[in-house]
Coordinates of C-alpha atoms and ligand atoms in Angstrom, one line a residue:
Chain A
M119 CA -22.1 89.1 1.7
I120 CA -19.9 91.6 -0.1
E121 CA -20.2 95.1 1.1
V122 CA -18.7 97.9 -1.2
K123 CA -17.9 101.1 0.4
N124 CA -17.0 104.2 -1.6
I125 CA -15.1 102.9 -4.4
S126 CA -13.3 105.1 -6.6
K127 CA -10.8 104.3 -9.4
T128 CA -8.8 106.3 -11.7
F129 CA -6.6 105.4 -14.6
S130 CA -3.8 107.8 -15.1
T131 CA -5.8 110.9 -15.4
K132 CA -9.4 109.3 -16.4
Q133 CA -11.8 108.7 -13.6
V134 CA -14.0 105.6 -14.3
L135 CA -15.4 104.9 -11.0
F136 CA -17.0 107.7 -8.7
D137 CA -17.8 106.6 -5.3
I138 CA -19.6 103.5 -5.4
S139 CA -21.1 101.8 -2.5
C140 CA -23.4 98.8 -2.2
K141 CA -24.0 95.4 -0.9
F142 CA -24.4 92.0 -2.6
E143 CA -26.1 89.4 -0.7
P144 CA -25.7 85.7 -0.8
G145 CA -28.4 83.5 -2.5
K146 CA -29.4 86.3 -4.7
I147 CA -28.4 87.5 -8.3
N148 CA -26.7 90.8 -8.0
L149 CA -27.0 92.6 -11.3
I150 CA -24.7 95.3 -12.5
I151 CA -26.3 96.9 -15.4
G152 CA -25.2 100.0 -17.8
T153 CA -24.2 101.0 -21.3
S154 CA -21.0 100.1 -22.8
G155 CA -18.1 102.0 -21.3
S156 CA -20.0 102.9 -18.1
G157 CA -17.5 100.8 -16.0
K158 CA -19.1 97.6 -15.3
T159 CA -16.0 95.7 -15.8
V160 CA -13.7 97.9 -14.1
L161 CA -15.8 97.7 -11.2
M162 CA -15.9 94.0 -11.2
K163 CA -12.2 93.7 -11.6
T164 CA -11.8 96.3 -8.9
L165 CA -14.0 94.1 -6.5
I166 CA -11.9 90.9 -7.0
G167 CA -8.6 92.8 -6.8
L168 CA -7.2 92.9 -10.4
F169 CA -7.2 96.6 -10.2
A170 CA -6.5 98.5 -6.9
P171 CA -9.1 101.3 -6.2
D172 CA -8.1 104.9 -5.3
S173 CA -9.9 104.9 -2.1
G174 CA -12.8 102.8 -0.7
T175 CA -13.3 99.4 0.9
I176 CA -14.4 95.9 -0.1
I177 CA -15.6 93.4 2.6
Y178 CA -16.1 89.7 1.9
D179 CA -18.0 88.4 4.7
G180 CA -15.7 90.3 7.5
R181 CA -12.7 90.2 5.4
D182 CA -11.6 93.5 4.3
F183 CA -10.0 92.6 0.9
I184 CA -8.0 95.8 0.5
Q185 CA -6.2 95.1 3.9
L186 CA -5.2 91.5 3.1
D187 CA -2.0 90.4 2.2
R188 CA -0.7 88.3 -0.3
D189 CA -1.6 85.1 1.0
G190 CA -4.7 86.2 2.6
R191 CA -5.8 87.4 -0.9
K192 CA -4.8 83.9 -2.4
D193 CA -6.9 82.3 0.3
L194 CA -10.0 84.5 -0.3
R195 CA -9.7 84.0 -4.2
Q196 CA -9.9 80.4 -3.8
D197 CA -13.5 81.1 -2.9
I198 CA -14.1 83.3 -5.8
G199 CA -15.1 82.1 -9.4
M200 CA -15.0 84.4 -12.3
V201 CA -16.5 84.3 -15.7
F202 CA -14.4 87.0 -18.0
Q203 CA -16.0 89.0 -20.7
G204 CA -13.7 87.4 -23.3
G205 CA -13.8 83.5 -21.7
A206 CA -10.1 83.7 -20.8
L207 CA -9.7 80.1 -21.2
F208 CA -6.3 78.6 -21.5
D209 CA -5.2 78.2 -25.0
S210 CA -2.9 75.5 -24.6
L211 CA -5.2 73.3 -22.5
T212 CA -8.4 71.3 -24.1
V213 CA -11.7 72.2 -22.8
E214 CA -11.8 69.3 -20.3
E215 CA -8.2 70.3 -18.9
N216 CA -9.6 73.9 -18.7
V217 CA -12.1 72.9 -16.2
M218 CA -10.0 70.5 -14.4
F219 CA -7.4 73.1 -14.3
P220 CA -8.5 74.8 -10.8
L221 CA -9.3 71.3 -9.4
S222 CA -5.7 70.0 -9.9
M223 CA -4.1 73.3 -8.8
L224 CA -6.1 73.9 -5.4
T225 CA -7.7 70.5 -4.1
D226 CA -6.5 67.0 -3.6
M227 CA -8.8 65.3 -5.7
S228 CA -8.1 61.9 -7.3
L229 CA -8.2 61.9 -11.3
A230 CA -11.7 60.0 -11.2
E231 CA -13.1 62.6 -8.7
K232 CA -11.9 65.5 -11.0
R233 CA -13.1 63.7 -14.1
D234 CA -16.7 63.3 -12.4
R235 CA -16.9 67.0 -11.5
V236 CA -15.7 68.3 -14.9
N237 CA -18.2 65.9 -16.4
F238 CA -20.9 67.2 -14.1
C239 CA -19.8 70.9 -14.7
L240 CA -19.8 70.5 -18.4
K241 CA -23.2 68.8 -18.4
R242 CA -24.7 71.6 -16.6
V243 CA -23.8 74.2 -19.1
N244 CA -24.9 71.5 -22.0
L245 CA -21.7 70.8 -23.3
E246 CA -20.9 67.2 -23.4
N247 CA -19.2 66.5 -26.5
A248 CA -16.5 68.9 -26.7
H249 CA -14.1 67.4 -23.9
K250 CA -11.0 67.0 -26.0
L251 CA -11.2 70.2 -28.2
F252 CA -9.0 73.2 -27.8
P253 CA -10.5 76.9 -27.1
A254 CA -9.5 77.7 -30.7
E255 CA -11.8 74.9 -32.2
I256 CA -14.9 75.9 -30.1
S257 CA -17.3 78.8 -30.9
G258 CA -17.7 82.0 -28.9
G259 CA -20.8 80.5 -27.2
M260 CA -19.1 77.3 -26.2
K261 CA -16.3 79.0 -24.9
K262 CA -18.4 81.1 -22.6
R263 CA -20.2 77.9 -21.3
V264 CA -16.8 76.3 -20.7
S265 CA -15.6 79.3 -18.9
I266 CA -18.7 79.1 -16.6
A267 CA -18.1 75.6 -16.1
R268 CA -14.6 76.3 -14.9
A269 CA -15.7 79.2 -12.5
I270 CA -18.3 76.6 -10.8
A271 CA -15.8 73.7 -10.7
T272 CA -14.5 74.6 -7.4
N273 CA -18.0 75.4 -5.8
P274 CA -16.9 78.9 -5.3
K275 CA -18.8 81.2 -2.4
Y276 CA -18.6 84.0 -4.8
L277 CA -19.4 84.0 -8.4
F278 CA -18.7 86.9 -10.5
C279 CA -19.8 86.9 -14.2
D280 CA -18.9 89.4 -16.8
E281 CA -21.7 89.3 -19.5
P282 CA -22.0 85.6 -19.2
N283 CA -24.7 85.5 -22.2
S284 CA -23.4 88.0 -24.5
G285 CA -22.7 86.3 -27.8
L286 CA -25.2 83.5 -26.9
D287 CA -28.3 82.5 -28.6
P288 CA -31.5 83.5 -26.9
Y289 CA -32.3 79.8 -25.8
T290 CA -28.7 78.8 -24.6
S291 CA -28.8 82.6 -22.8
L292 CA -31.8 81.5 -20.8
V293 CA -30.0 78.1 -20.1
I294 CA -27.1 79.8 -18.8
D295 CA -29.3 82.3 -16.5
E296 CA -31.3 79.4 -15.2
L297 CA -28.0 77.5 -14.3
I298 CA -26.8 80.5 -12.8
H299 CA -29.8 81.0 -10.7
E300 CA -30.0 77.6 -9.8
I301 CA -26.6 77.2 -8.3
T302 CA -26.8 80.7 -6.7
L303 CA -29.7 79.2 -4.7
E304 CA -28.5 75.8 -4.2
F305 CA -25.0 76.6 -2.6
N306 CA -26.1 80.1 -1.3
I307 CA -23.5 81.8 -3.5
T308 CA -23.0 85.6 -3.7
T309 CA -23.3 86.0 -7.1
V310 CA -22.6 89.4 -9.3
I311 CA -23.4 89.5 -12.7
N312 CA -22.5 92.3 -15.3
T313 CA -25.0 92.5 -18.0
H314 CA -26.9 94.5 -20.5
D315 CA -29.0 91.5 -21.5
M316 CA -32.6 92.7 -20.7
N317 CA -34.1 89.3 -20.7
S318 CA -31.6 88.5 -17.7
V319 CA -32.7 91.9 -16.2
A320 CA -36.5 90.8 -16.3
E321 CA -35.7 87.0 -15.3
S322 CA -33.5 87.8 -12.4
G323 CA -34.0 91.1 -11.4
E324 CA -33.8 90.8 -7.6
H325 CA -31.1 93.3 -7.0
I326 CA -30.0 95.5 -9.6
V327 CA -27.3 98.3 -9.7
F328 CA -27.4 100.7 -12.4
L329 CA -24.3 102.3 -13.4
H330 CA -24.2 105.6 -15.6
K331 CA -20.8 107.2 -16.3
G332 CA -19.1 105.2 -13.6
A333 CA -21.4 106.5 -10.8
K334 CA -24.1 104.3 -9.1
W335 CA -27.1 106.0 -10.6
W336 CA -30.1 103.7 -9.5
E337 CA -30.4 100.5 -7.2
G338 CA -33.5 98.4 -6.8
T339 CA -35.6 95.3 -8.1
F340 CA -36.9 95.1 -11.7
T341 CA -40.5 95.8 -10.3
E342 CA -38.8 99.1 -9.0
I343 CA -37.8 99.9 -12.3
M344 CA -41.2 99.8 -14.0
N345 CA -42.4 102.4 -11.3
S346 CA -39.2 104.4 -11.1
D347 CA -39.0 107.7 -13.2
N348 CA -35.1 107.8 -13.4
K349 CA -34.6 109.2 -16.9
E350 CA -31.1 107.7 -17.7
L351 CA -32.4 104.1 -16.5
H352 CA -35.5 104.3 -18.5
G353 CA -33.6 105.3 -21.4
F354 CA -31.3 102.3 -21.0
I355 CA -33.8 99.7 -20.2
F356 CA -36.5 100.7 -22.6
A357 CA -34.2 101.6 -25.5
S358 CA -35.7 98.9 -27.6
K359 CA -39.0 98.7 -29.2
V360 CA -39.8 95.3 -27.6
M361 CA -39.1 96.6 -24.1
Q362 CA -41.3 99.6 -24.8
S363 CA -44.2 97.6 -25.6
F364 CA -43.4 95.3 -22.7
K365 CA -43.7 98.5 -20.8
K366 CA -46.9 99.6 -22.0
L367 CA -48.3 96.1 -21.5
Y368 CA -47.2 96.1 -18.0
L369 CA -48.3 99.5 -16.9
K370 CA -51.8 98.5 -18.4
E371 CA -51.8 95.1 -16.6
N372 CA -51.0 96.7 -13.2
A373 CA -53.0 99.9 -13.7
Chain B
M155 CA 13.7 107.1 -15.7
N156 CA 12.0 104.8 -17.4
H157 CA 14.6 102.2 -17.2
I158 CA 14.9 102.6 -13.3
F159 CA 11.3 101.7 -13.2
E160 CA 11.7 98.7 -15.3
I161 CA 14.7 97.3 -13.4
G162 CA 12.7 98.0 -10.1
R163 CA 9.7 96.0 -11.5
Y164 CA 11.8 93.5 -12.9
W165 CA 13.3 92.8 -9.5
I166 CA 9.9 92.6 -7.8
F167 CA 8.6 90.2 -10.7
M168 CA 11.7 88.0 -9.8
K169 CA 10.7 88.1 -6.0
N170 CA 6.9 87.0 -6.7
L171 CA 8.3 84.3 -8.8
M172 CA 10.2 82.6 -6.0
H173 CA 7.4 81.1 -4.5
T174 CA 6.5 77.6 -3.4
P175 CA 4.5 75.9 -6.1
E176 CA 0.7 75.3 -5.0
K177 CA 1.1 71.7 -6.6
W178 CA 4.2 70.3 -7.5
R179 CA 2.8 67.8 -9.7
M180 CA 1.2 70.3 -12.0
Y181 CA 4.6 72.1 -12.1
W182 CA 6.6 69.1 -12.8
T183 CA 4.3 68.2 -15.9
Q184 CA 5.1 71.9 -16.9
I185 CA 8.7 71.5 -16.3
L186 CA 8.9 68.2 -18.6
R187 CA 6.6 69.9 -21.3
E188 CA 9.1 72.9 -21.4
M189 CA 11.9 70.7 -21.4
E190 CA 11.0 69.0 -24.7
S191 CA 10.0 72.2 -26.4
M192 CA 13.3 74.1 -25.5
G193 CA 15.5 71.2 -26.0
F194 CA 14.0 69.0 -28.8
G195 CA 12.7 72.3 -30.2
S196 CA 15.9 73.8 -30.4
L197 CA 18.0 71.1 -32.0
P198 CA 17.3 72.0 -35.5
I199 CA 18.3 75.4 -35.5
V200 CA 21.5 74.7 -33.2
A201 CA 22.7 72.1 -35.6
I202 CA 22.5 74.0 -38.7
N203 CA 24.4 77.1 -36.9
S204 CA 26.8 74.8 -35.3
V205 CA 28.1 72.9 -38.3
F206 CA 28.4 75.9 -40.4
M207 CA 30.1 78.2 -38.0
G208 CA 32.5 75.3 -37.1
A209 CA 33.0 75.1 -40.8
V210 CA 33.7 78.9 -41.4
I211 CA 35.8 79.1 -38.2
T212 CA 38.1 76.4 -39.6
I213 CA 38.3 77.9 -43.1
Q214 CA 39.1 81.5 -41.9
S215 CA 41.8 80.3 -39.4
A216 CA 43.4 78.3 -42.2
Y217 CA 43.4 81.4 -44.4
N218 CA 44.5 83.9 -41.8
I219 CA 47.5 81.5 -40.8
V220 CA 50.1 82.2 -43.7
N221 CA 53.2 81.8 -41.8
P222 CA 55.0 78.5 -42.6
M223 CA 56.3 78.1 -39.1
V224 CA 52.5 77.9 -37.6
P225 CA 51.8 74.0 -37.8
L226 CA 48.2 73.2 -39.2
S227 CA 47.1 71.8 -36.0
A228 CA 46.8 75.3 -34.5
I229 CA 43.7 75.6 -36.8
G230 CA 42.2 72.5 -34.7
I231 CA 43.0 74.5 -31.6
V232 CA 41.6 77.8 -32.8
T233 CA 38.4 76.2 -34.0
R234 CA 37.9 74.2 -30.5
D235 CA 38.9 77.1 -28.4
S236 CA 36.3 79.6 -30.2
I237 CA 33.8 77.3 -30.5
I238 CA 33.8 76.3 -26.7
I239 CA 34.5 79.6 -25.3
E240 CA 32.6 82.0 -27.3
F241 CA 30.6 80.4 -30.2
A242 CA 28.5 77.9 -28.6
P243 CA 27.7 79.5 -25.0
T244 CA 27.5 82.9 -26.4
V245 CA 26.5 83.3 -30.0
M246 CA 24.4 80.2 -29.8
M247 CA 22.5 81.6 -26.7
M248 CA 21.8 84.7 -28.7
V249 CA 20.4 82.5 -31.6
L250 CA 18.2 80.7 -28.8
A251 CA 17.1 84.2 -27.3
G252 CA 15.5 84.7 -30.7
K253 CA 13.9 81.5 -30.8
I254 CA 12.9 80.8 -27.0
G255 CA 12.5 84.5 -26.0
S256 CA 10.4 85.4 -28.5
A257 CA 8.0 82.3 -28.1
I258 CA 7.9 83.0 -24.2
A259 CA 7.2 86.7 -24.7
S260 CA 4.4 86.1 -27.0
E261 CA 3.1 83.0 -25.2
I262 CA 2.8 85.0 -22.0
G263 CA 1.9 88.4 -23.5
T264 CA -1.1 86.8 -25.0
M265 CA -2.2 85.2 -21.7
R266 CA -2.2 88.7 -20.3
V267 CA -4.0 90.5 -23.0
T268 CA -6.6 87.9 -23.3
E269 CA -6.9 87.7 -19.5
Q270 CA -5.9 84.4 -19.0
I271 CA -3.2 85.5 -16.5
D272 CA -6.2 87.4 -14.6
A273 CA -8.0 84.2 -14.5
L274 CA -4.9 82.4 -13.1
E275 CA -4.8 85.2 -10.2
I276 CA -8.5 85.0 -9.5
M277 CA -8.2 81.3 -8.8
G278 CA -5.8 82.1 -6.4
I279 CA -2.6 81.0 -8.2
N280 CA 0.6 82.7 -8.2
S281 CA 0.5 83.5 -12.0
S282 CA 4.0 84.4 -12.2
T283 CA 5.3 81.4 -10.4
Y284 CA 3.1 79.2 -12.6
L285 CA 4.1 80.6 -15.6
V286 CA 7.8 81.3 -15.2
L287 CA 9.3 79.0 -12.7
P288 CA 8.9 75.8 -14.8
K289 CA 10.3 77.7 -18.1
L290 CA 13.5 78.5 -15.8
I291 CA 13.9 75.4 -14.3
A292 CA 13.5 73.5 -17.6
S293 CA 16.1 75.8 -19.3
L294 CA 18.6 75.4 -16.6
F295 CA 18.4 71.7 -17.0
I296 CA 18.3 71.3 -20.7
L297 CA 20.1 74.6 -22.3
P298 CA 23.6 73.0 -21.1
F299 CA 23.0 70.2 -22.9
V300 CA 21.9 72.0 -26.0
V301 CA 25.2 73.9 -25.9
I302 CA 27.3 70.7 -25.4
I303 CA 25.6 69.6 -28.7
S304 CA 26.4 72.8 -30.3
M305 CA 30.1 72.4 -29.1
F306 CA 30.5 68.7 -30.8
L307 CA 28.6 69.8 -33.9
G308 CA 30.7 72.9 -34.2
I309 CA 33.9 71.0 -34.0
F310 CA 32.7 68.4 -36.2
G311 CA 31.8 71.0 -38.8
G312 CA 35.1 72.2 -38.8
W313 CA 36.7 68.9 -39.3
I314 CA 34.7 68.1 -42.3
A315 CA 35.1 71.2 -43.8
G316 CA 38.7 71.3 -43.1
D317 CA 39.2 67.9 -44.7
A318 CA 36.8 68.7 -47.6
T319 CA 38.7 71.8 -48.7
G320 CA 41.9 70.6 -47.6
A321 CA 42.6 73.6 -45.6
C322 CA 43.2 71.6 -42.5
P323 CA 43.9 67.8 -43.3
S324 CA 42.1 65.4 -40.8
A325 CA 45.3 64.4 -38.9
D326 CA 46.1 67.9 -37.9
Y327 CA 42.6 69.0 -37.0
L328 CA 42.5 66.0 -34.7
K329 CA 46.2 66.5 -33.3
G330 CA 45.1 70.1 -32.9
L331 CA 41.7 69.2 -30.9
Q332 CA 44.1 67.3 -28.4
D333 CA 46.5 70.0 -27.8
Q334 CA 46.4 72.2 -24.9
F335 CA 42.9 71.2 -24.0
L336 CA 41.7 73.1 -20.8
A337 CA 39.0 71.4 -19.0
F338 CA 38.2 75.0 -17.2
N339 CA 36.9 76.3 -20.6
V340 CA 34.0 73.9 -20.7
Y341 CA 33.1 74.7 -17.2
F342 CA 33.4 78.4 -17.9
A343 CA 31.3 77.8 -20.9
M344 CA 28.6 76.1 -18.8
I345 CA 28.6 78.8 -16.3
K346 CA 27.9 81.5 -18.9
T347 CA 25.2 79.1 -20.4
L348 CA 23.4 79.2 -17.0
V349 CA 23.8 82.6 -16.5
F350 CA 22.4 83.5 -20.2
S351 CA 19.4 80.8 -19.8
Y352 CA 18.6 82.8 -16.6
I353 CA 18.7 86.1 -18.5
I354 CA 16.6 84.7 -21.6
I355 CA 13.7 83.3 -19.6
T356 CA 13.4 85.8 -17.0
V357 CA 13.7 88.8 -19.4
S358 CA 11.3 87.2 -22.0
S359 CA 8.9 86.5 -19.5
Y360 CA 9.1 89.7 -17.9
H361 CA 8.2 91.6 -21.2
G362 CA 5.5 89.3 -21.7
Y363 CA 4.0 89.6 -18.2
F364 CA 3.8 93.2 -18.3
T365 CA 2.3 93.5 -21.9
E366 CA -0.6 96.0 -22.0
G367 CA -3.0 96.4 -24.9
G368 CA -3.7 93.8 -27.5
S369 CA -1.9 91.6 -30.1
L370 CA 0.0 94.7 -31.5
E371 CA 1.8 95.3 -28.3
V372 CA 2.5 91.5 -27.8
G373 CA 4.6 91.6 -30.9
K374 CA 6.4 94.6 -29.6
S375 CA 7.1 92.7 -26.0
S376 CA 8.3 89.8 -28.1
T377 CA 10.8 92.0 -30.0
K378 CA 11.8 93.8 -26.8
A379 CA 12.3 90.4 -25.1
V380 CA 14.8 89.5 -27.9
V381 CA 16.6 92.8 -28.0
Y382 CA 17.1 93.1 -24.3
S383 CA 18.1 89.3 -23.8
N384 CA 20.9 89.9 -26.6
I385 CA 22.0 93.3 -25.2
L386 CA 22.2 91.8 -21.6
I387 CA 24.0 88.4 -23.0
L388 CA 26.8 90.6 -24.3
L389 CA 27.1 92.7 -21.5
F390 CA 27.3 89.7 -19.0
D391 CA 29.4 87.9 -21.5
Y392 CA 32.1 90.8 -21.0
I393 CA 31.6 90.8 -17.2
L394 CA 32.1 87.2 -16.8
T395 CA 34.9 87.2 -19.2
Q396 CA 36.8 89.9 -17.0
L397 CA 35.8 87.9 -13.9
F398 CA 37.3 84.3 -15.2
L399 CA 39.6 85.0 -17.7
A400 CA 41.4 88.4 -17.2
Ligands
ATP193 N1 -7.1 99.3 -18.0 C1 -7.6 100.5 -18.5 N2 -6.8 101.6 -18.6 C2 -7.5 102.7 -18.8 N3 -8.9 102.8 -18.9 C3 -9.7 101.8 -19.1 C4 -9.0 100.5 -18.7 N4 -10.0 99.7 -18.4 C5 -11.0 100.5 -18.7 N5 -10.8 101.6 -19.2 C6 -12.0 102.7 -19.2 O1 -12.9 102.5 -18.3 C7 -14.2 102.8 -18.8 C8 -15.3 101.5 -18.6 O2 -14.8 100.4 -19.1 P1 -15.3 99.0 -18.8 O3 -14.8 98.1 -19.6 O4 -15.9 98.9 -17.2 O5 -16.9 99.3 -19.5 P2 -18.2 98.3 -19.4 O6 -19.2 99.0 -18.6 O7 -17.7 97.0 -19.0 O8 -18.4 98.2 -21.0 P3 -18.9 97.0 -21.9 O9 -20.4 96.6 -21.7 O10 -18.7 97.3 -23.2 O11 -18.2 95.6 -21.5 C9 -13.8 102.7 -20.4 O12 -14.0 104.0 -20.8 C10 -12.5 102.3 -20.5 O13 -12.1 103.3 -21.5
MG194 MG1 -17.4 95.0 -19.7

C-alpha cells in the first residue's frame, strides 16, 4: 500500500500540487484522472522521487520514501515499475535488450532465463515479432507496449503507468488495460495509472482520484461518479457526446 | 554566482558518479563499446589533422630558420618536440573535445529530455555511474593510444612534406628526430592526455546530464560541452606546463 500525505509541489514560483493525500491499495487499479496540465505526471513523478515535494510524506508499506537515503531509495525502486508517458525506451538498445535491461542490471538470471522472461513479457503485450528492432523503427503504440513489458519484467510490487494507452487504438488499448488488470490481481501489485481515457475509467474504476488544477478534487469509484454531483468531475467525465448518452442510459437503467 | 552553482553541482555529480557498478559485466560491455567508438571512431579525424599539422610545422620551421649556422636537422627537432609536447596532447585533444564531447553531451542530453535517465533511476540504477563511468574508463585507456598515433602521424607528415618540398631533406630530418630526444616529454604528454580526457568526458557528461527542456537545449548543451572542455583544456595545459616545465 502507498500512503500519500499532504504532498505539495512548487516549481520555482508556480505551485503545481496542492496538499494531496490519498491511499493506493494493492491488488487494485488506482486511477488518477484529470485534464491535461492538472498535475498527474508531476504527482506520479513525485511519488517515485523524481521530483522532491515541498512538504508531505509518501509511505510505501511502512517505508517512508522521503526519509530514505540513497541506498534505501535504490532498494525500494527495484520494486517499482514505471511506464513513462513518452515510453522512455533506451534508443541504443533493441526491443529485446530494452526489456532485458533491468533483468541484466538487477538480477542474477542466466541468459536463457532472461530470454524466457523477455519473451513472456513481450507476448503479454502482444508484441512477438519486434525483438530485434530499435525504438526508432517501431510505432508509438508499439513503444508503449515495449515500455509496459519492460516495467513488468522484474515483477514489481508497485506499478506506475503514465497514460499507458494514449496513442493506442481502442482494441490494443483494451488489451493493455486488461493486461495491467490481470497482473495487478495476479501478483497483488499496487498499481497507479494516470489516464484521461474514459474507457479505462469505466473498465477499471475501483478507485479513482480526480485532480483539478493540482488539487485532489474528488475521490471514489466509477459508480460513485455517476451519483456524484461534482461539477468539475462531471464536466471532465461527460465531456464527450458518447459519455453523455452513456450517462443518460445509465441513469435510466438505474432509476 | 551561476558559476559557483555549476562548479558545486559538478562536484556533487563527480561524487555520485564514483559508485560501485550494479553489475560489472554490463559495465564491461559498455566500456568495450565506448573504447571502440572513441578509439576507432577518432582515427580518421586524428590522422588527417596530424599529418597536415606535421607537414605545416616542418615547412614553417624551415621558412623561419634563415641563419645558415643552424643545421637543417633542427627542423626535425622542432617538429618532433612541438608535436609531442603540444600538438598531439593539446591541440588534438581539443579537436577530440569537439568530436567526442559533443557526441557525449547530445547522447546524454537526449536521454535526459526523453526521460531515459529517469527510467534508469526508477529501476534503481545509479544513472550517472552507469552513463559516465564506462566512458571515463574507456577514454583513459584508449585516448593515450590515439595521442601516440597522432604523434607518429604528425612526425611522419613532417618528414614527407620536408622531403617533398626540399625544405628539409630526409637525412637531416631523421637526424634531427634522434637529436636531444627526451623521454620525459612523452611522459608529460601522457599526463596531459589523461587530464584532458578526464576533462572532456566529465564536463561533456555533466552538460548533457543537466539538460533541461527539449531538443533545442540538447544542442545548447552540446555546444557548452565543447566550449567549456576547450577552455579547461587550455587552462590546465597552462597549469601543467608551469608545474612540470617551468
Ligand atoms: N519540470 C517542470 N518545471 C516546471 N513546471 C512543470 C514541470 N513539469 C510540469 N510542470 C507544470 O506542471 C503542470 C502540470 O503538468 P503535468 O505534466 O503534471 O500535467 P498532466 O496532468 O500530466 O497533463 P497531461 O495529461 O497533458 O500529461 C503544468 O502546468 C506544467 O506546466
Ligand atoms: Mg502527463
